[in-house]
Coordinates of C-alpha atoms and ligand atoms in Angstrom, one line a residue:
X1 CA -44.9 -8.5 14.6
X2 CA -44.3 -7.9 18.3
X3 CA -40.9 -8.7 19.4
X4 CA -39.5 -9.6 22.9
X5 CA -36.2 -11.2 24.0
X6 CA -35.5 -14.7 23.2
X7 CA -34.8 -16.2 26.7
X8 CA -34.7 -19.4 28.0
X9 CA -36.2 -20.9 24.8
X10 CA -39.7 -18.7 24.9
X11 CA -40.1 -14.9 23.6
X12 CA -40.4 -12.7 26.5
X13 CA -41.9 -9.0 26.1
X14 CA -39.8 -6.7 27.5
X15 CA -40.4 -3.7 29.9
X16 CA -38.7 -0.9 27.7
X17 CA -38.4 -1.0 23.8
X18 CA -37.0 1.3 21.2
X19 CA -37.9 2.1 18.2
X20 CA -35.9 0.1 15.2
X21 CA -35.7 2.9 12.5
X22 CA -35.4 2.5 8.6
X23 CA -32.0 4.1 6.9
X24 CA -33.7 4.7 4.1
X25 CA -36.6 6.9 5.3
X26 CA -35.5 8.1 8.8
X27 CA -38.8 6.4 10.4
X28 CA -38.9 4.4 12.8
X29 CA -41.1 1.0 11.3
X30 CA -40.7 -1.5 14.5
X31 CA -40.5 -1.4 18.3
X32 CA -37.9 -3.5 19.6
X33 CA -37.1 -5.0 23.4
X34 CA -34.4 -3.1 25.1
X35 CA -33.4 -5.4 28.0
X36 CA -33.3 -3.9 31.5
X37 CA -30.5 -5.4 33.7
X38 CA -32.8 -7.8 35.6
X39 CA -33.6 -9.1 32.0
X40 CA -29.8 -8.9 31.1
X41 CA -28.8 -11.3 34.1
X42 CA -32.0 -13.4 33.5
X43 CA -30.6 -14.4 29.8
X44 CA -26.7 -15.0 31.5
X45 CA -29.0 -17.1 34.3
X46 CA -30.8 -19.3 31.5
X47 CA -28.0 -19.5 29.7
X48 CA -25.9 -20.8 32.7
X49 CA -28.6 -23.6 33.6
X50 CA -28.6 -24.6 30.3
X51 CA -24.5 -25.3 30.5
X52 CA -24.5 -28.7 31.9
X53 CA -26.5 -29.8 30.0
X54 CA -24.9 -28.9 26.8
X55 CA -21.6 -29.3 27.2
X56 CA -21.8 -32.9 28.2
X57 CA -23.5 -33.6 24.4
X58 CA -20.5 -34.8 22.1
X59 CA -19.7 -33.1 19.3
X60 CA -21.5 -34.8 17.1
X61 CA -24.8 -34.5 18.9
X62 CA -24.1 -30.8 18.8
X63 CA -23.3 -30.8 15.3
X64 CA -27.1 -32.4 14.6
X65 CA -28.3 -29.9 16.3
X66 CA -26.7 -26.6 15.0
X67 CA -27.0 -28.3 11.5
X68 CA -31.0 -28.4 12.2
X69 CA -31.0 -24.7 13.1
X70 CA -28.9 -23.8 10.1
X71 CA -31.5 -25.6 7.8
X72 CA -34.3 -23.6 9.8
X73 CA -32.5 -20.2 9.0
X74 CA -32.1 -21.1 5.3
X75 CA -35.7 -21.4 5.0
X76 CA -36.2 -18.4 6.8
X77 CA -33.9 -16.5 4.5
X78 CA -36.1 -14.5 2.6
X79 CA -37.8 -13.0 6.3
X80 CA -34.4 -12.6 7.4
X81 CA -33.2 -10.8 4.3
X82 CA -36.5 -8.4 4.1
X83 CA -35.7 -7.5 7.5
X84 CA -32.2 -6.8 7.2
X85 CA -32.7 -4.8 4.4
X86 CA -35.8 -2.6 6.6
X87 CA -33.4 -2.2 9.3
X88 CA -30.0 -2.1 8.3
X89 CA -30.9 -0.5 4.4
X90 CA -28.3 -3.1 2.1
X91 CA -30.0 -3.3 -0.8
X92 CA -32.3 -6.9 -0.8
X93 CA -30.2 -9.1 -3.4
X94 CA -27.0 -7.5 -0.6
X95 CA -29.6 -8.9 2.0
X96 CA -30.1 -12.2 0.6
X97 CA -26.1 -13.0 0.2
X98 CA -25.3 -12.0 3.6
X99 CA -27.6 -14.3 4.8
X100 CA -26.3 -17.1 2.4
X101 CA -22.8 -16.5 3.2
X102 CA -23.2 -16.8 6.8
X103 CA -24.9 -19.6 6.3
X104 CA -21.8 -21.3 3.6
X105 CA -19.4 -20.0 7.0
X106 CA -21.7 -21.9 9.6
X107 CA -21.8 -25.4 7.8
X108 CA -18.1 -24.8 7.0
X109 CA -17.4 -24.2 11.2
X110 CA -19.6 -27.5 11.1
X111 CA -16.9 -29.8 9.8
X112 CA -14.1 -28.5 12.2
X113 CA -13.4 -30.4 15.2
X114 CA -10.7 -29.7 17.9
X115 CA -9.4 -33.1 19.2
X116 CA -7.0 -34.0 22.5
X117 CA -3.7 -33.5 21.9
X118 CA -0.8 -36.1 23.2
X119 CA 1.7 -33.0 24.1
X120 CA 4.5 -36.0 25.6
X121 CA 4.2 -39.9 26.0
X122 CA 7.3 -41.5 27.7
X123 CA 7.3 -45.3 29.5
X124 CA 6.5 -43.6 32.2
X125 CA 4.1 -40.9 31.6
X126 CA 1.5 -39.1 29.3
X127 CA 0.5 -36.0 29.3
X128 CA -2.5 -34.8 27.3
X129 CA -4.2 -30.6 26.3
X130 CA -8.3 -30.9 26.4
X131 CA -10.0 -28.3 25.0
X132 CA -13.4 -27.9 27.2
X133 CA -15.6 -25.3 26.9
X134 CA -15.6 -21.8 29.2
X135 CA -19.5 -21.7 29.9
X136 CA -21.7 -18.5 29.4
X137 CA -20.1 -17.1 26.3
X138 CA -21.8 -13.2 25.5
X139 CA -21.6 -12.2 21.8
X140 CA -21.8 -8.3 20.9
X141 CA -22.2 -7.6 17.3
X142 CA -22.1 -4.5 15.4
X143 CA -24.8 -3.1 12.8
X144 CA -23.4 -3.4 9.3
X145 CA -23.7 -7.4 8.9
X146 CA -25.6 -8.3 11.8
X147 CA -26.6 -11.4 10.5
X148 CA -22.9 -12.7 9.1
X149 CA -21.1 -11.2 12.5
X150 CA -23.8 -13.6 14.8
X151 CA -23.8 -16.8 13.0
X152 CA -19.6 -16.2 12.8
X153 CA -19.8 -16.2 16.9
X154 CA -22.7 -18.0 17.9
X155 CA -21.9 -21.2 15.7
X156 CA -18.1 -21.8 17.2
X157 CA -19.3 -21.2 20.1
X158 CA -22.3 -23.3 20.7
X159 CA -20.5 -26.0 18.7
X160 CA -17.4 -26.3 21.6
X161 CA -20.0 -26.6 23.9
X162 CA -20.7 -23.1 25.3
X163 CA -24.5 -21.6 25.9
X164 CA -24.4 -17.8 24.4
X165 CA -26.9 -14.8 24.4
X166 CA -26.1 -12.7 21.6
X167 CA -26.7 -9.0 22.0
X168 CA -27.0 -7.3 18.6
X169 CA -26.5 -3.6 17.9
X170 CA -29.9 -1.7 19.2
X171 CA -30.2 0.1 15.6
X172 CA -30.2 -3.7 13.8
X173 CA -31.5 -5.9 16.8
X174 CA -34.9 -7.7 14.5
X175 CA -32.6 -10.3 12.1
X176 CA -30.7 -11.7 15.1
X177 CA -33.9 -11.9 17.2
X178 CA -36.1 -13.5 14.6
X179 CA -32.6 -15.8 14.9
X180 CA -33.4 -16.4 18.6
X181 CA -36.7 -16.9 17.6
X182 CA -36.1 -19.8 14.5
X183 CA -33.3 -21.4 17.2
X184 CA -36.9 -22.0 19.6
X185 CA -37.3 -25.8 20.4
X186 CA -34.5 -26.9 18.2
X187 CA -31.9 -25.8 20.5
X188 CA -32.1 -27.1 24.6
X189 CA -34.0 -23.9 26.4
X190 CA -31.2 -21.6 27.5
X191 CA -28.6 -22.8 25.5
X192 CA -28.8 -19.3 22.6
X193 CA -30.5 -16.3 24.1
X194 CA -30.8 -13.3 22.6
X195 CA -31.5 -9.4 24.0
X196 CA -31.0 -6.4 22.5
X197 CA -30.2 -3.1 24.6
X198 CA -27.1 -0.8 24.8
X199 CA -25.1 0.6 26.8
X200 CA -26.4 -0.5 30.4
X201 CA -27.2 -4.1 28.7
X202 CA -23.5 -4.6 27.0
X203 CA -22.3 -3.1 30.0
X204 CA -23.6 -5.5 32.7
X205 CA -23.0 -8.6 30.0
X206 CA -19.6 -7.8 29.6
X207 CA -19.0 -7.5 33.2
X208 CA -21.1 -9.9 34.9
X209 CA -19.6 -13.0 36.9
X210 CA -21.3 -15.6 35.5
X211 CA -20.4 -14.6 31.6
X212 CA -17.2 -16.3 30.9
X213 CA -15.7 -14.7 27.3
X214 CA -17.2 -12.2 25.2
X215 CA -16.5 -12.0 21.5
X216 CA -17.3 -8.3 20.2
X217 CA -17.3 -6.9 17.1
X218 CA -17.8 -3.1 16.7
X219 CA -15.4 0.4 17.2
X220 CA -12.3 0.5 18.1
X221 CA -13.4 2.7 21.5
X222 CA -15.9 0.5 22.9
X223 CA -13.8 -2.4 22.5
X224 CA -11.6 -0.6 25.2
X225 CA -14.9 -0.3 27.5
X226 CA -15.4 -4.0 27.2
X227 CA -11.9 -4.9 28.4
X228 CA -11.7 -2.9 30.9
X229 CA -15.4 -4.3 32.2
X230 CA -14.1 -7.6 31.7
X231 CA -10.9 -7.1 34.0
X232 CA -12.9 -8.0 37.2
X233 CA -13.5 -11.0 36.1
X234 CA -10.5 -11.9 34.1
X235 CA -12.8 -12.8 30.9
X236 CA -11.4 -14.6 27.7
X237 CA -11.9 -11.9 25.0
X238 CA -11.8 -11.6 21.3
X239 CA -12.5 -8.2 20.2
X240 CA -13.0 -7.3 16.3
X241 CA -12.4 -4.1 15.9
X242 CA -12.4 -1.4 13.1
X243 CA -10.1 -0.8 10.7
X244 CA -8.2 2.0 8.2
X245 CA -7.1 -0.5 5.7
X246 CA -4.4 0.6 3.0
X247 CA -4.7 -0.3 -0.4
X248 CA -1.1 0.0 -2.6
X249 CA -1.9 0.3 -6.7
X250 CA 2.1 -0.4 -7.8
X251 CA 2.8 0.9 -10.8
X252 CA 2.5 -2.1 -13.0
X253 CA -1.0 -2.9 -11.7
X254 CA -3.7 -3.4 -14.7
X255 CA -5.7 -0.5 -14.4
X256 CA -9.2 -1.6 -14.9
X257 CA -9.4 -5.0 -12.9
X258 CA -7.9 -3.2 -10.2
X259 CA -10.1 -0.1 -10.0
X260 CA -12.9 -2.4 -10.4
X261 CA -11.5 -4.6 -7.2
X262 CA -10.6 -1.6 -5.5
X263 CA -14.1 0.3 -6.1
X264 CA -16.4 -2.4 -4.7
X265 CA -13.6 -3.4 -2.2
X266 CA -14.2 0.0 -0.9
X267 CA -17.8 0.9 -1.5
X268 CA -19.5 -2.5 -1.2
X269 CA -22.3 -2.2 1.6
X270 CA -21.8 1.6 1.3
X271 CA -18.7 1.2 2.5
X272 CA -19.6 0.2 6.3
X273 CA -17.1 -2.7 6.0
X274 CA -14.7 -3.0 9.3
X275 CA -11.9 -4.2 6.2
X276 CA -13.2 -2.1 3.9
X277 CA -9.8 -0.6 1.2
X278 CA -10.2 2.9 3.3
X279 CA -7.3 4.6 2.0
X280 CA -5.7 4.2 -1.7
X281 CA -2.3 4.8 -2.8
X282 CA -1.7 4.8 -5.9
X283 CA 1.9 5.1 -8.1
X284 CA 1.9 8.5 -9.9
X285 CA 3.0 7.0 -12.7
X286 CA -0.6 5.8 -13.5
X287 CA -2.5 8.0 -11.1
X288 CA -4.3 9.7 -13.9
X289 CA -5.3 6.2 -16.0
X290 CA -6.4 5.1 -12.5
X291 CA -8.4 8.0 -11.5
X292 CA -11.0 7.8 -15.1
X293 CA -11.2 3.8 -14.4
X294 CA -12.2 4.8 -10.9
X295 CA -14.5 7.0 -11.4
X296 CA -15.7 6.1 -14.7
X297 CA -17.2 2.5 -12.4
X298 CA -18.5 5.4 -9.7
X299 CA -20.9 7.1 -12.5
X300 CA -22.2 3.6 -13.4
X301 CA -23.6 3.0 -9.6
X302 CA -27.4 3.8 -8.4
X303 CA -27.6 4.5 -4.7
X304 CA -31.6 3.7 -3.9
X305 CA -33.8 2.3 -1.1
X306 CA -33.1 -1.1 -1.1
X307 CA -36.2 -2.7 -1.9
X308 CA -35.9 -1.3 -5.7
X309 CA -34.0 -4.6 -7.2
X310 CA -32.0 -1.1 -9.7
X311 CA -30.0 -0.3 -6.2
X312 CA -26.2 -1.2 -6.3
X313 CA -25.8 0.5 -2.8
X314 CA -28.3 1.5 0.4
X315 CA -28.1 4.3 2.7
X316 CA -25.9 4.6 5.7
X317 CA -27.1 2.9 8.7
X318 CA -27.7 5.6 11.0
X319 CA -27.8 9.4 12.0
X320 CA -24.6 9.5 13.5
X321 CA -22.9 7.8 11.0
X322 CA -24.4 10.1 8.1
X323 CA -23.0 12.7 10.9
X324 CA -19.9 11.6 11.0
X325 CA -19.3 11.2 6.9
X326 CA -20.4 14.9 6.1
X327 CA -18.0 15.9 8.9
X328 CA -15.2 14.2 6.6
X329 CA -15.9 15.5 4.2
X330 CA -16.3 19.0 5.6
X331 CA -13.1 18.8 7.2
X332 CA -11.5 16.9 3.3
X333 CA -13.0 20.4 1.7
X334 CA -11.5 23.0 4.7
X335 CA -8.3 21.3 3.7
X336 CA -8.4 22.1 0.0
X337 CA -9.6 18.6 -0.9
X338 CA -10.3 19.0 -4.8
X339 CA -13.6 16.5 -5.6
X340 CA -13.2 14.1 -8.5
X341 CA -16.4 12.5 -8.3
X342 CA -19.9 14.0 -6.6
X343 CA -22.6 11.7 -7.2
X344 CA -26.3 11.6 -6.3
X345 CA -28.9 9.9 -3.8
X346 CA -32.1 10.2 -2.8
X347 CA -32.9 13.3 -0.5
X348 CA -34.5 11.1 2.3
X349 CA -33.3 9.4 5.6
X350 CA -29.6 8.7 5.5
X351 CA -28.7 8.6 1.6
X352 CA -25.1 9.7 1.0
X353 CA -23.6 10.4 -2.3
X354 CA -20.5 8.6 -2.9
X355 CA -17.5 11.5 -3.5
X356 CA -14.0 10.8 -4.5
X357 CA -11.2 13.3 -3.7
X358 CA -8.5 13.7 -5.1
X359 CA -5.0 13.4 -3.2
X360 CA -5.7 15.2 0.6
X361 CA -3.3 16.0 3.1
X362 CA -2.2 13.0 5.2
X363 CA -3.9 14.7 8.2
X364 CA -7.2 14.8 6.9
X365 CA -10.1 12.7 9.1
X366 CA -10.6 10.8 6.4
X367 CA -7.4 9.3 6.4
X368 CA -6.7 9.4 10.1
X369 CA -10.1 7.9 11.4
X370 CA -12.0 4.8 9.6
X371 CA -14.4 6.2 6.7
X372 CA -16.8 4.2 7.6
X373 CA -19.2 5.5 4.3
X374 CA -19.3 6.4 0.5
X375 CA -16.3 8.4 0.7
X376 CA -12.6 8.0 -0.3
X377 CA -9.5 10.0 -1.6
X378 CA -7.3 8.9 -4.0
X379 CA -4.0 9.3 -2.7
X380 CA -0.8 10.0 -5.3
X381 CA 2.6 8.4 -4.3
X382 CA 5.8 8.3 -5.9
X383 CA 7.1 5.0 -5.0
X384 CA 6.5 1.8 -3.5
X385 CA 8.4 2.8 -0.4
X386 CA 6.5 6.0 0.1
X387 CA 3.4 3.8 0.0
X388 CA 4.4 1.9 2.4
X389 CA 5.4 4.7 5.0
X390 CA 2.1 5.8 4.5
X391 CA 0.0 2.6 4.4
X392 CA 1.8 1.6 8.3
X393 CA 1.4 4.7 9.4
X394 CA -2.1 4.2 11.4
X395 CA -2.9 2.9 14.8
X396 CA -5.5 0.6 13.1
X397 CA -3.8 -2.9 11.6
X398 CA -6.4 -5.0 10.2
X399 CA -6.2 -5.2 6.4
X400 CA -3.8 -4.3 4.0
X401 CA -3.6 -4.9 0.4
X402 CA -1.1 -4.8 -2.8
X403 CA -1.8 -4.7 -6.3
X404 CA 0.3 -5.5 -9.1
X405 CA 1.1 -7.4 -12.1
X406 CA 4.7 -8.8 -10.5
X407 CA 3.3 -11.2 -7.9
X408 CA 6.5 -12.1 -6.1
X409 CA 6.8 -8.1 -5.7
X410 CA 3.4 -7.2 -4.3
X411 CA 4.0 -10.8 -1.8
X412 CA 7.2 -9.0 -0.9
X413 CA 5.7 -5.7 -0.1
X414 CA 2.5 -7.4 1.5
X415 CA 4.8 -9.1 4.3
X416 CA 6.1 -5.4 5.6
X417 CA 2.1 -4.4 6.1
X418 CA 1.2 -4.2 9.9
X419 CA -2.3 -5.9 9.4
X420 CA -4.0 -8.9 10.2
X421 CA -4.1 -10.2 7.0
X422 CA -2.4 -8.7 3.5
X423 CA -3.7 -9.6 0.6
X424 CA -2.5 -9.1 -3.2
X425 CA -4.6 -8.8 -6.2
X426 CA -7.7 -8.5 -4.0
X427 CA -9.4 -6.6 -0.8
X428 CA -10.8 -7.8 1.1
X429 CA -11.4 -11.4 1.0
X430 CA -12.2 -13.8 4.0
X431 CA -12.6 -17.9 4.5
X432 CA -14.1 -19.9 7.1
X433 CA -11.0 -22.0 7.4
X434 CA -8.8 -19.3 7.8
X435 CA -8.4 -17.3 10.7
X436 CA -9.0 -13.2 10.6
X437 CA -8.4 -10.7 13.1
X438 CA -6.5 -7.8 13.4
X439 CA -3.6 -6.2 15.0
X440 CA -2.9 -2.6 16.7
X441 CA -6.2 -1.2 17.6
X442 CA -7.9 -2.7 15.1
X443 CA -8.2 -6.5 17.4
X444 CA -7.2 -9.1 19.8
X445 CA -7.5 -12.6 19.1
X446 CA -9.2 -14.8 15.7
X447 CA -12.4 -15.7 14.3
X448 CA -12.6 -18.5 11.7
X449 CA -10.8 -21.6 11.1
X450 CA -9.3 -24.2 14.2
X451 CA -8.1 -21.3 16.1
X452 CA -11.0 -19.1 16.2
X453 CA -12.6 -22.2 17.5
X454 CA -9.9 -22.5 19.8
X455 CA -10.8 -19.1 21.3
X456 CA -14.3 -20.5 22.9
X457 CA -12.3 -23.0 25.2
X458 CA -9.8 -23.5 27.9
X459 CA -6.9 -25.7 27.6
X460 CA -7.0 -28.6 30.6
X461 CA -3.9 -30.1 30.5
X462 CA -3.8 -33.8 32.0
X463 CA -0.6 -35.1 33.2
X464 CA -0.3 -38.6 33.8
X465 CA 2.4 -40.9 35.8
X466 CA 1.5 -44.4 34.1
X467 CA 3.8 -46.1 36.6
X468 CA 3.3 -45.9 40.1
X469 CA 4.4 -48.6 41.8
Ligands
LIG1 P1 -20.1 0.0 18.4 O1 -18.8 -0.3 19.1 O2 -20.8 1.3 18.7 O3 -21.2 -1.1 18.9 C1 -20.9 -2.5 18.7 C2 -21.8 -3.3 19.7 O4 -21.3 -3.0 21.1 C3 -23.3 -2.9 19.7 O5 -24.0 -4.1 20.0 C4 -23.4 -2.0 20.9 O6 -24.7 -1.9 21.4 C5 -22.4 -2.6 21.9 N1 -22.0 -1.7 23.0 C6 -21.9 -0.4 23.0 N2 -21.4 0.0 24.2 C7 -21.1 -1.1 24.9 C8 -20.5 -1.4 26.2 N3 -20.1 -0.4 27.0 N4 -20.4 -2.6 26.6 C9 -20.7 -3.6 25.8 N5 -21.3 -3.5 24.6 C10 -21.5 -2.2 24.1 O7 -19.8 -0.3 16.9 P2 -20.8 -0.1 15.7 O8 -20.9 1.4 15.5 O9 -22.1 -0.9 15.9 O10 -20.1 -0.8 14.5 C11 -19.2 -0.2 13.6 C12 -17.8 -0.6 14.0 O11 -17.6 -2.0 14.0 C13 -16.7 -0.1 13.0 O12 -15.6 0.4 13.7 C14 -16.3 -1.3 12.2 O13 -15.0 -1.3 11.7 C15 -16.4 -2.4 13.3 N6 -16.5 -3.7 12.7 C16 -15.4 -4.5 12.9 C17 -15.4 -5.8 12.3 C18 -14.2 -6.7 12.4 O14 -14.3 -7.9 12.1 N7 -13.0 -6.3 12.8 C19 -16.5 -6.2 11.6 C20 -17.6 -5.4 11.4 C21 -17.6 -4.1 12.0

């Protein structure tokens, strides 16, 4: 297939592409549009026309529509899904529930509706808060779930009534434009755009005049970029960022349901998950019992390409990435990091074996910076309070969890996390009504629920004298 960027309604070749290269192999498979910035302000400029248009439809009209283009992405799912596998390397039945979960989030965004508020009604006055939409919204996604992160931006905001051009990672760009292309002639030309590019593209998005908010989710550092581009122009932002998230195994915590919760809270989609369990701390008392579970699960999982239905777990997603987990570990073994569990994958493109470490000191990169891979040490502590010491002690603040048989306890001890979001008994888990973001580094702002919506519009408050005589 040749691919272009999905502008104004029509696929448009591009003057530059770059190649889209398979995690599993190390080959590049695809050639993909990499939008110059004439390109870049042409999307903002279709996307702007479009506007009036758009906005002025009532909710309901909008609804129709989206709902249209959701049921033209579900019969499209087993395209998107092969793609997302070729570029991205999830494993295919990983694939095929990314794509029905953001799917089960879209409809769910469906049934939400923000409605005028009365603020103050006297005899003599009214005054009422409309939420109307900001215009030209551009939404940045990152590569690990590039389908779930657009549909999660693109839906709330096309549903309040903003036009958008996506602008998915460069090393995952094919599933959002084949996106683009399924939204062709169901949505109004202009109204969802979508170009790929990096740098000088999310640049010139992120700080051109006629792009009102940008909702970004990727690191931590180029969140700070895009805020600082935005300034200019004084754009609403929300920015997802990364995340260290701590993980507290209490002493009374059943051993095998929470390894088990704790292993594929940490290693599911080779553990490239922004709330990922990154760092475990776990009570000494039962560090050993915990440990066996742990690993005992580990030995039981295949790391493959992820066309082979035996694969539990892909490759990482790209070069740096791979470069930046055998670093960890590098630095986990220079500090005298004692290995638990080694295990195996394939010898080709960016396989990693997953490795468990024993406790490390609490300096170690692996601890400090997001593990964003198949790695993780197993960190002893003596008591509650120690884990909690350690579990705040991070600039990142987006999940946090606690684990325990004494509910009440683990509620108590989930309130003092600085995250986003604690949770007990589980890690991570996320709703569509609910809103998730974090704090610290790790974010600004929601996505999900009424106040995610709320972040794709602008309060107009109307003020009213009823009797002017
Ligand atoms: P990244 O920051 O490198 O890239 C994210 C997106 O930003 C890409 O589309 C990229 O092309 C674009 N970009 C790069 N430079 C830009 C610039 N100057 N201006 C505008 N856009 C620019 O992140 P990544 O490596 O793709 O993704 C991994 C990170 O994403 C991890 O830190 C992970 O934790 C985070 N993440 C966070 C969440 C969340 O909800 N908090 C969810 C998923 C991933």
């Amino acid at each position: 297939m040749i691919w272009g960027l999905e502008i104004d309604g029509a696929t448009v070749a591009a003057g530059r592409t770059a190649p889209v290269v398979d995690p599993a192999t190390g080959q590049a498979f695809a050639a993909a549009p990499d939008a110059s910035l004439l390109e870049t302000d042409a999307a903002v400029a279709a996307a702007n026309r479009a506007w009036p248009g758009w906005h002025v439809l009532t909710h309901d009209q909008r609804v129709l529509i989206i709902k249209r283009f959701l049921k033209a992405v579900e019969a499209r799912s087993g395209d998107l899904a092969t793609l997302l596998t070729h570029e991205q390397g999830k494993p295919l039945a990983r694939s095929t529930g990314e794509i029905a979960g953001a799917l089960m989030f879209a409809r769910a965004f469906c049934e939400l509706k923000l409605s005028d508020k009365i603020l103050r009604e006297t005899d003599t006055s009214r005054i009422v808060e409309r939420l109307k939409p900001l215009g030209v919204v551009a939404c940045i996604t990152a590569w690990n779930f590039p389908v779930m992160l657009a549909m999660w931006k693109i839906i709330p905001a096309l549903l309040t009534g903003n036009c958008v051009v996506l602008k998915p990672s460069p090393l995952t760009p094919l599933s959002s434009l084949l996106l683009g292309k399924i939204g062709q002639g169901l949505f109004p030309a202009g109204v969802f755009n979508v170009i790929v590019g990096g740098f000088e593209c999310g640049s010139r998005l992120t700080s051109h005049p006629d792009v009102s908010k940008v909702s970004f989710t990727g690191s931590v550092a180029t969140g700070k970029a895009i805020m600082a581009n935005a300034a200019s122009s004084l754009k609403r932002l929300t920015l997802e960022r990364g995340g260290n998230d701590a993980a507290i195994v209490r002493e009374d915590a059943p051993i095998q349901a929470t390894a088990h919760g704790l292993f594929w809270g940490k290693f599911h989609n080779c553990g490239q998950l922004c709330a990922a369990a990154k760092r475990i701390y776990i009570h000494e008392n039962i560090y050993d019992a915990f440990v066996a579970a742990f690993v005992e699960i580990a030995q039981g999982v295949q790391i493959g390409v992820g066309t082979d239905p035996t694969s539990d777990i892909g490759p990482l997603q790209n070069q740096a990435q791979f470069n930046q987990i055998i670093d960890m570990v590098d630095d986990a073994r220079a500090r005298g990091g004692q290995i638990l569990f080694q295990g195996r994958a394939p010898d080709q493109g960016f396989f990693h074996p997953i490795v468990i470490f024993g406790s490390l000191p609490h300096e170690a990169k692996m601890l400090r910076e997001e593990a964003f891979g198949p790695i993780v040490a197993l960190q002893k502590v003596q008591s509650d309070e120690e884990a909690i010491l350690r579990a705040n002690d991070t600039g990142f603040g987006l999940g946090a969890s606690v684990w325990s048989t004494d509910v009440e306890g683990a509620t108590a001890i989930a309130e003092r996390l600085e995250a986003g979001t604690s949770w007990v008994n589980q890690h991570p888990a996320i709703d569509p009504l609910t809103p998730f973001g974090g704090i610290k580094e790790s974010g600004l702002g929601v996505e999900f629920g009424e106040d995610g919506l709320r972040e794709f519009t602008r309060r107009h408050i109307v003020n009213i004298k009823t009797n002017l005589q």
